[in-house]
Amino acid sequence: MKILVLGSGAREHAIILALRGEEQSHDIYAAPGNAGIAQDAQLVDLDQLDGAAVASFANEKAIDLVVIGPEAPLVAGVADALRERGIPVFGPGRAAAQLEGSKAFAKRVMDAAGVPTGRAVRATTREEVEAAFDELGTPHVVKADGLAAGKGVLVTSDRAAALAHAEQYLPSGPVLVEEFLSGDEVSLFFLSDGDTVRALSPAQDFKRAYDGDEGPNTGGMGAYSPLPWLTERFGGERAFVEEVTRTVALPVIRQLDAEGTPFIGLLYAGLILTDAGVRVIEFNARFGDPETQVVLPRLRTPLSELLLAAASGNLEDHAEPVFSDDVAITVVLASEGYPEAPETGRLIEGLSDAAAVKGVTLVHAATGAPDAPGGSLTATGGRVLNVVAVASDFGAARERAYEALGKIHLEGAHFRSDIAAKVV
Ligand code: AMP
Ligand code: GLY
């Protein structure tokens, strides 16, 4: 197949590596990509937010499938531009992408579909925010309504800090104040063709910047898959996945279909397992980052077939995806100052030694090729790269990942040392 992947992060690199790992070989194009992706795909100079330009390129190259990685092109309507021209695309249109783009929209769809989620109040003034704090109690959960790359959320018992967070976003739109939910979190991905869904294996990510879940929220500092503790609680991963399919994914997909805005792409359910049962904290309209980096290396079913089936409305003809019994973890290497003010432009060294560690793959998030000769790369953003390790158990996977990290040098960089530690 000829496949075009839009995006420039580790998620897109992981998708491309999974496509590359299939028996069938593909011609893979990426826009805009990064220095790591350039080693595995042909980079194309295209504005990923310009639907007409992406469609022209796809037509010119006779692309069989476009995979949209990040939320920004989805919310900008790039999938609509492709679908209007009959180009198979994995990714929802602008309207259905509001499931991620607007937390208020997501809450409305969940209410209409009867999906279990926490209580939430939409507030447009300081007074409404304070009233919601009184109604919903502590800890306070305050969320910006629009896209905020995982950083628009504050969970705190400090009322003044919660209020200050809300006031930071209020000038540009409403905020959501939510009931605090307590429990383990699970990220579960569903491929959807607008009508049928197929679940992938669950993962857990680490959103806080530092060990022990300290520090600010980030885009994600690490992840692991599968989740062995689901077996104790639900009698197995399969039973858990079936429950969430029945109570969350299918009701939401059918609701969106009934509203005339079918969701074709990846439905990311961010779940919290409370004592009262499974609750949705958020939906995303795309693969999660960094969870994708640990889910896809375990996928045995060819990814291209699943994505094309979803894009073409044929998921019903496909069996449930199959996963290996191996485990995978990923540890994110972040630039000094991430998430507040990352230092960029620094050289990254030791990558080939790190990649030589058994079971380890380096998945690039924000790397660039500097002008200086020598083949070194530079860090171009906050989350720089993912060290992914696959092994037969979590102890071995952690050893491999941290051995590889020890070989990488990036001045001032930081990473969490406790990824998947609790499941060893
Ligand atoms: P979100 O961007 O909505 O996924 O939120 C980021 C993180 O904030 C989540 O992964 C949770 O750890 C936390 N969070 C969000 N909403 C709630 C909630 N209602 N109760 C407790 N924690 C939450
Ligand atoms: N890992 C969280 C996200 O992709 O939104």
Coordinates of C-alpha atoms and ligand atoms in Angstrom, one line a residue:
M1 CA 0.0 0.0 0.0
K2 CA 0.9 3.6 -0.4
I3 CA 0.3 5.3 3.0
L4 CA 0.6 8.9 4.0
V5 CA 1.0 9.6 7.8
L6 CA 0.4 13.1 9.0
G7 CA 2.2 14.3 12.2
S8 CA 5.6 14.8 13.6
G9 CA 5.7 13.0 17.0
A10 CA 6.6 9.7 18.5
R11 CA 3.1 8.5 18.0
E12 CA 3.5 8.9 14.3
H13 CA 6.9 7.3 14.3
A14 CA 5.4 4.3 16.2
I15 CA 2.6 4.0 13.7
I16 CA 5.2 4.1 10.8
L17 CA 7.4 1.5 12.6
A18 CA 4.4 -0.8 13.0
L19 CA 3.6 -0.5 9.3
R20 CA 7.2 -1.1 8.5
G21 CA 7.2 -4.3 10.6
E22 CA 4.5 -5.9 8.6
E23 CA 5.2 -8.8 6.2
Q24 CA 3.8 -6.8 3.3
S25 CA 6.0 -3.9 2.4
H26 CA 4.5 -0.4 2.0
D27 CA 5.5 2.9 0.4
I28 CA 5.3 5.3 3.4
Y29 CA 5.2 9.1 3.2
A30 CA 5.1 11.4 6.3
A31 CA 4.4 15.1 6.7
P32 CA 6.0 16.9 8.3
G33 CA 7.8 14.0 10.2
N34 CA 11.0 14.4 12.2
A35 CA 14.6 13.2 12.0
G36 CA 13.7 9.7 13.2
I37 CA 10.7 9.3 11.0
A38 CA 13.0 10.4 8.0
Q39 CA 14.9 7.1 8.5
D40 CA 11.7 5.0 8.0
A41 CA 9.5 7.1 5.6
Q42 CA 9.8 9.6 2.8
L43 CA 9.3 13.1 4.3
V44 CA 7.0 15.3 2.3
D45 CA 6.9 19.1 2.5
L46 CA 3.2 19.6 3.2
D47 CA 1.2 21.7 5.6
Q48 CA -0.6 19.1 7.6
L49 CA -3.4 21.5 8.5
D50 CA -4.2 22.3 4.8
G51 CA -6.8 19.7 3.7
A52 CA -6.7 20.8 0.0
A53 CA -2.9 20.4 -0.2
V54 CA -3.0 17.0 1.5
A55 CA -5.7 15.8 -0.8
S56 CA -3.8 17.1 -3.9
F57 CA -0.7 15.2 -2.8
A58 CA -2.7 12.1 -2.1
N59 CA -4.3 12.2 -5.5
E60 CA -1.0 12.9 -7.3
K61 CA 0.8 9.9 -5.6
A62 CA -2.3 7.6 -5.7
I63 CA -2.1 7.2 -1.9
D64 CA -4.3 4.3 -0.7
L65 CA -4.7 5.4 2.9
V66 CA -4.0 8.6 4.9
V67 CA -3.5 8.2 8.6
I68 CA -4.0 11.4 10.6
G69 CA -1.9 11.3 13.8
P70 CA -2.5 14.5 15.8
E71 CA -5.7 16.3 16.9
A72 CA -4.9 19.6 15.2
P73 CA -5.5 18.4 11.6
L74 CA -8.6 16.5 12.7
V75 CA -10.1 19.6 14.3
A76 CA -9.1 21.6 11.3
G77 CA -11.2 19.3 9.0
V78 CA -8.4 17.7 7.0
A79 CA -10.2 14.3 7.1
D80 CA -13.3 15.9 5.6
A81 CA -11.3 17.4 2.7
L82 CA -9.9 13.9 2.0
R83 CA -13.2 12.0 2.4
E84 CA -15.0 14.5 0.1
R85 CA -12.6 13.5 -2.6
G86 CA -13.0 9.8 -2.0
I87 CA -9.6 9.3 -0.4
P88 CA -9.6 6.6 2.4
V89 CA -8.6 8.3 5.6
F90 CA -8.2 7.1 9.1
G91 CA -9.3 10.0 11.3
P92 CA -12.6 11.6 12.1
G93 CA -14.0 14.7 10.4
R94 CA -14.1 18.1 12.1
A95 CA -17.5 17.5 13.7
A96 CA -16.8 14.1 15.3
A97 CA -13.3 15.3 16.4
Q98 CA -15.1 17.7 18.7
L99 CA -15.2 14.7 21.0
E100 CA -11.7 15.7 21.8
G101 CA -11.7 19.3 20.7
S102 CA -14.4 20.3 23.2
K103 CA -14.8 18.8 26.6
A104 CA -18.4 20.3 26.8
F105 CA -19.3 18.5 23.5
A106 CA -17.9 15.2 24.9
K107 CA -19.9 15.6 28.1
R108 CA -23.1 16.2 26.0
V109 CA -22.5 13.1 23.8
M110 CA -21.8 11.0 26.9
D111 CA -25.0 12.2 28.6
A112 CA -27.0 11.5 25.4
A113 CA -25.5 8.0 25.1
G114 CA -25.8 7.1 28.8
V115 CA -22.0 6.7 29.2
P116 CA -20.7 6.6 32.8
T117 CA -18.6 9.7 33.6
G118 CA -18.1 12.2 36.4
R119 CA -20.5 15.1 37.0
A120 CA -19.3 18.3 35.4
V121 CA -20.4 21.9 35.4
R122 CA -19.6 24.4 32.5
A123 CA -18.6 27.7 33.9
T124 CA -18.1 31.0 32.1
T125 CA -17.5 33.4 35.1
R126 CA -15.6 33.4 38.3
E127 CA -18.8 33.3 40.2
E128 CA -20.0 30.1 38.3
V129 CA -16.6 28.5 38.9
E130 CA -16.9 29.2 42.7
A131 CA -20.4 27.8 42.8
A132 CA -19.3 24.7 41.0
F133 CA -16.5 24.2 43.6
D134 CA -19.1 24.4 46.3
E135 CA -21.3 21.9 44.6
L136 CA -18.7 19.3 43.6
G137 CA -16.4 19.5 46.6
T138 CA -12.7 18.8 46.8
P139 CA -10.3 18.0 45.3
H140 CA -11.2 20.5 42.6
V141 CA -10.8 19.4 38.9
V142 CA -10.6 22.3 36.5
K143 CA -10.3 21.8 32.7
A144 CA -9.9 24.3 29.8
D145 CA -12.6 23.5 27.2
G146 CA -10.5 23.4 24.1
L147 CA -7.3 21.6 23.0
A148 CA -4.5 22.1 25.5
A149 CA -2.2 19.2 24.8
G150 CA -3.0 17.5 28.1
K151 CA -1.9 20.6 30.0
G152 CA -5.3 22.4 30.5
V153 CA -6.2 20.3 33.5
L154 CA -5.5 21.0 37.1
V155 CA -6.4 18.7 40.0
T156 CA -5.9 20.3 43.4
S157 CA -7.3 20.8 46.9
D158 CA -6.0 24.3 46.9
R159 CA -9.0 26.4 46.1
A160 CA -7.1 29.5 45.3
A161 CA -4.8 27.6 42.8
A162 CA -7.9 26.0 41.2
L163 CA -9.5 29.4 40.8
A164 CA -6.4 31.0 39.4
H165 CA -6.2 28.1 36.9
A166 CA -9.8 28.7 35.8
E167 CA -9.3 32.4 35.5
Q168 CA -6.3 31.8 33.2
Y169 CA -8.6 30.2 30.7
L170 CA -11.9 32.1 31.3
P171 CA -11.1 35.0 29.0
S172 CA -10.9 32.7 26.0
G173 CA -13.9 30.5 26.8
P174 CA -15.7 28.4 29.3
V175 CA -14.0 26.0 31.7
L176 CA -15.3 22.7 33.0
V177 CA -15.3 22.0 36.8
E178 CA -15.6 18.3 37.4
E179 CA -16.3 15.9 40.2
F180 CA -13.0 14.3 41.4
L181 CA -12.8 10.6 40.5
S182 CA -10.3 8.3 42.3
G183 CA -8.9 5.1 40.9
D184 CA -6.4 3.5 38.5
E185 CA -6.4 5.0 35.0
V186 CA -6.6 3.0 31.8
S187 CA -6.2 4.2 28.2
L188 CA -8.2 2.0 25.8
F189 CA -8.1 2.5 22.1
F190 CA -10.9 1.6 19.7
L191 CA -10.6 1.5 15.9
S192 CA -14.0 2.7 14.6
D193 CA -15.5 2.6 11.1
G194 CA -18.4 4.7 12.2
D195 CA -20.5 1.8 13.2
T196 CA -18.4 -1.2 14.3
V197 CA -15.4 -1.0 16.8
R198 CA -12.4 -3.2 17.4
A199 CA -10.5 -2.7 20.7
L200 CA -6.7 -2.7 21.0
S201 CA -4.9 -3.9 24.2
P202 CA -5.1 -1.5 27.2
A203 CA -2.2 0.7 28.4
Q204 CA -1.5 3.1 31.2
D205 CA 0.4 6.3 30.8
F206 CA 2.2 8.5 33.3
K207 CA 1.0 12.1 32.9
R208 CA 3.0 13.8 35.7
A209 CA 6.5 15.1 35.0
Y210 CA 8.4 13.4 37.9
D211 CA 8.7 10.1 39.8
G212 CA 5.9 9.2 42.2
D213 CA 3.4 11.2 40.1
E214 CA 4.8 14.5 41.3
G215 CA 5.1 17.7 39.4
P216 CA 3.0 19.3 36.6
N217 CA 0.9 17.4 34.1
T218 CA 2.7 16.7 30.8
G219 CA 1.8 15.3 27.4
G220 CA 2.9 11.9 28.9
M221 CA 6.3 10.7 30.4
G222 CA 6.0 7.0 29.8
A223 CA 3.6 4.1 29.4
Y224 CA 3.2 0.3 29.7
S225 CA 1.0 -2.4 28.2
P226 CA -0.7 -4.8 29.0
L227 CA -2.1 -4.1 32.5
P228 CA -1.7 -7.3 34.5
W229 CA -3.9 -5.9 37.4
L230 CA -6.9 -5.9 35.1
T231 CA -6.9 -9.7 35.3
E232 CA -7.4 -9.6 39.1
R233 CA -10.3 -7.1 38.9
F234 CA -12.1 -8.2 35.8
G235 CA -11.1 -11.8 35.4
G236 CA -9.0 -10.9 32.4
E237 CA -8.3 -8.2 29.8
R238 CA -10.9 -9.6 27.5
A239 CA -13.7 -9.2 30.0
F240 CA -12.6 -5.6 30.8
V241 CA -12.4 -4.7 27.1
E242 CA -15.8 -6.2 26.4
E243 CA -17.4 -4.3 29.2
V244 CA -16.0 -1.0 28.0
T245 CA -16.9 -1.8 24.4
R246 CA -20.5 -2.3 25.5
T247 CA -20.9 0.5 28.0
V248 CA -18.7 3.2 26.5
A249 CA -17.4 2.8 22.9
L250 CA -20.5 1.4 21.1
P251 CA -22.9 3.8 22.7
V252 CA -20.7 6.8 21.8
I253 CA -20.1 5.7 18.2
R254 CA -23.8 5.0 17.7
Q255 CA -24.8 8.4 19.2
L256 CA -22.4 10.2 16.9
D257 CA -23.7 8.2 13.9
A258 CA -27.3 9.0 14.8
E259 CA -26.3 12.7 15.0
G260 CA -25.0 12.5 11.4
T261 CA -21.4 12.9 12.4
P262 CA -20.0 9.3 12.2
F263 CA -16.7 8.8 14.0
I264 CA -14.2 7.0 11.6
G265 CA -10.8 6.7 13.2
L266 CA -9.4 6.1 16.7
L267 CA -11.6 6.5 19.7
Y268 CA -9.3 6.9 22.7
A269 CA -11.2 6.3 26.0
G270 CA -9.4 7.7 29.0
L271 CA -10.9 5.7 31.9
I272 CA -10.7 5.7 35.6
L273 CA -11.6 2.6 37.6
T274 CA -13.5 3.9 40.6
D275 CA -14.9 1.8 43.4
A276 CA -18.3 2.5 41.8
G277 CA -17.2 1.2 38.4
V278 CA -15.6 2.4 35.2
R279 CA -15.9 6.1 34.4
V280 CA -14.8 8.1 31.4
I281 CA -12.5 11.0 32.1
E282 CA -11.9 12.1 28.6
F283 CA -12.1 11.0 25.0
N284 CA -9.4 11.7 22.4
A285 CA -10.0 11.4 18.6
R286 CA -6.6 10.0 17.8
F287 CA -4.0 7.5 19.1
G288 CA -2.6 8.3 22.5
D289 CA 1.0 9.4 22.9
P290 CA 2.9 7.7 24.5
E291 CA 0.5 4.7 24.8
T292 CA 0.7 4.0 21.1
Q293 CA 4.4 3.3 21.5
V294 CA 3.7 0.3 23.8
V295 CA 0.4 -0.9 22.2
L296 CA 1.5 -1.2 18.6
P297 CA 4.7 -3.2 19.2
R298 CA 2.5 -5.9 20.7
L299 CA 0.0 -5.9 17.8
R300 CA 0.3 -9.1 15.7
T301 CA -2.6 -8.3 13.2
P302 CA -1.2 -6.1 10.4
L303 CA -2.0 -2.5 11.3
S304 CA -2.5 -1.4 7.7
E305 CA -5.3 -3.8 7.3
L306 CA -7.1 -2.6 10.4
L307 CA -6.7 1.1 9.6
L308 CA -7.9 0.6 6.0
A309 CA -10.8 -1.5 7.1
A310 CA -11.9 1.2 9.5
A311 CA -11.4 3.9 6.9
S312 CA -13.5 1.9 4.3
G313 CA -16.3 0.9 6.6
N314 CA -15.3 -2.8 6.7
L315 CA -14.4 -3.5 10.3
E316 CA -17.2 -5.9 10.7
D317 CA -15.4 -8.3 8.3
H318 CA -12.3 -8.2 10.6
A319 CA -11.7 -10.4 13.6
E320 CA -10.6 -8.8 16.9
P321 CA -6.9 -7.7 16.7
V322 CA -4.4 -10.2 18.1
F323 CA -1.7 -9.2 20.6
S324 CA 1.5 -10.9 21.6
D325 CA 2.1 -12.0 25.2
D326 CA 5.2 -9.9 25.4
V327 CA 5.0 -6.7 27.5
A328 CA 6.2 -3.3 26.4
I329 CA 7.2 -0.2 28.3
T330 CA 8.3 3.3 27.0
V331 CA 10.2 5.9 28.9
V332 CA 10.1 9.5 27.5
L333 CA 13.3 11.5 27.5
A334 CA 12.4 15.2 27.9
S335 CA 14.4 18.4 27.5
E336 CA 15.6 20.4 30.4
G337 CA 12.7 22.7 31.5
Y338 CA 9.9 20.5 30.1
P339 CA 6.9 21.0 30.4
E340 CA 7.1 24.7 31.3
A341 CA 10.0 26.0 29.1
P342 CA 11.9 23.3 27.3
E343 CA 15.5 24.1 26.2
T344 CA 15.9 23.1 22.6
G345 CA 18.7 22.9 20.0
R346 CA 21.0 20.7 22.1
L347 CA 22.9 17.7 20.7
I348 CA 21.7 14.2 21.4
E349 CA 24.5 11.6 21.6
G350 CA 24.7 7.8 22.1
L351 CA 21.6 6.9 20.1
S352 CA 23.2 4.0 18.2
D353 CA 24.5 2.4 21.4
A354 CA 21.1 2.8 23.0
A355 CA 19.3 1.3 20.0
A356 CA 21.7 -1.7 20.1
V357 CA 20.3 -2.8 23.5
K358 CA 18.2 -6.0 23.0
G359 CA 14.5 -5.5 22.7
V360 CA 14.9 -1.7 22.5
T361 CA 13.6 0.7 19.8
L362 CA 14.1 4.4 19.7
V363 CA 11.0 6.3 18.7
H364 CA 11.5 9.9 17.9
A365 CA 9.3 12.7 19.1
A366 CA 11.2 16.0 18.6
T367 CA 14.5 15.5 16.9
G368 CA 16.1 17.4 14.0
A369 CA 19.2 17.1 12.0
P370 CA 21.5 20.0 12.7
D371 CA 23.6 21.8 10.1
A372 CA 26.8 20.6 11.7
P373 CA 28.3 17.5 10.2
G374 CA 28.7 14.2 12.0
G375 CA 25.2 12.7 11.9
S376 CA 24.2 13.7 15.4
L377 CA 20.7 14.9 16.0
T378 CA 19.4 17.8 18.1
A379 CA 16.4 18.1 20.4
T380 CA 13.7 20.3 18.8
G381 CA 11.1 20.2 21.5
G382 CA 10.0 19.2 25.0
R383 CA 9.5 15.4 24.7
V384 CA 12.5 14.4 22.6
L385 CA 12.3 10.7 22.2
N386 CA 10.8 7.5 23.5
V387 CA 12.9 4.5 24.5
V388 CA 10.6 1.5 23.9
A389 CA 11.6 -1.9 25.4
V390 CA 9.8 -5.2 24.7
A391 CA 10.5 -8.3 26.8
S392 CA 8.7 -11.3 28.2
D393 CA 8.2 -9.6 31.6
F394 CA 8.2 -6.1 33.0
G395 CA 11.3 -6.6 35.0
A396 CA 13.3 -7.4 31.9
A397 CA 11.6 -4.6 29.9
R398 CA 12.5 -2.0 32.5
E399 CA 16.1 -3.2 32.6
R400 CA 16.4 -2.9 28.9
A401 CA 14.8 0.5 28.7
Y402 CA 16.9 2.1 31.5
E403 CA 20.1 0.5 30.2
A404 CA 19.4 2.2 26.8
L405 CA 18.6 5.5 28.5
G406 CA 21.9 5.3 30.3
K407 CA 23.7 5.4 26.9
I408 CA 21.9 8.5 25.7
H409 CA 23.4 11.9 26.5
L410 CA 21.3 15.2 26.2
E411 CA 22.4 18.0 28.5
G412 CA 19.9 18.7 31.2
A413 CA 17.5 16.1 30.0
H414 CA 15.2 14.3 32.4
F415 CA 13.0 11.1 32.5
R416 CA 11.0 9.2 35.0
S417 CA 12.7 6.2 36.7
D418 CA 9.5 4.6 37.9
I419 CA 7.7 3.6 34.7
A420 CA 6.0 0.2 35.2
A421 CA 7.9 -0.2 38.5
K422 CA 4.7 -1.2 40.3
V423 CA 3.9 -4.1 38.0
V424 CA 7.3 -5.8 38.3
Ligands
AMP1 P1 -7.5 14.9 30.9 O1 -6.7 15.9 30.0 O2 -8.9 15.2 30.9 O3 -7.1 13.5 30.5 O4 -6.9 15.0 32.3 C1 -5.5 14.8 32.6 C2 -5.4 14.0 33.9 O5 -6.0 14.7 35.0 C3 -6.1 12.7 33.9 O6 -5.3 11.7 33.3 C4 -6.3 12.4 35.4 O7 -5.1 12.0 36.0 C5 -6.6 13.8 35.9 N1 -8.0 14.0 35.9 C6 -8.8 14.5 34.9 N2 -10.1 14.5 35.2 C7 -10.2 14.0 36.5 C8 -11.2 13.8 37.4 N3 -12.5 14.1 37.1 N4 -10.9 13.2 38.6 C9 -9.6 12.9 38.9 N5 -8.6 13.1 38.1 C10 -8.9 13.7 36.9
GLY2 N1 -1.3 10.1 26.7 C1 -2.4 11.0 26.7 C2 -2.8 11.5 25.4 O1 -2.4 11.0 24.4 O2 -3.7 12.4 25.4

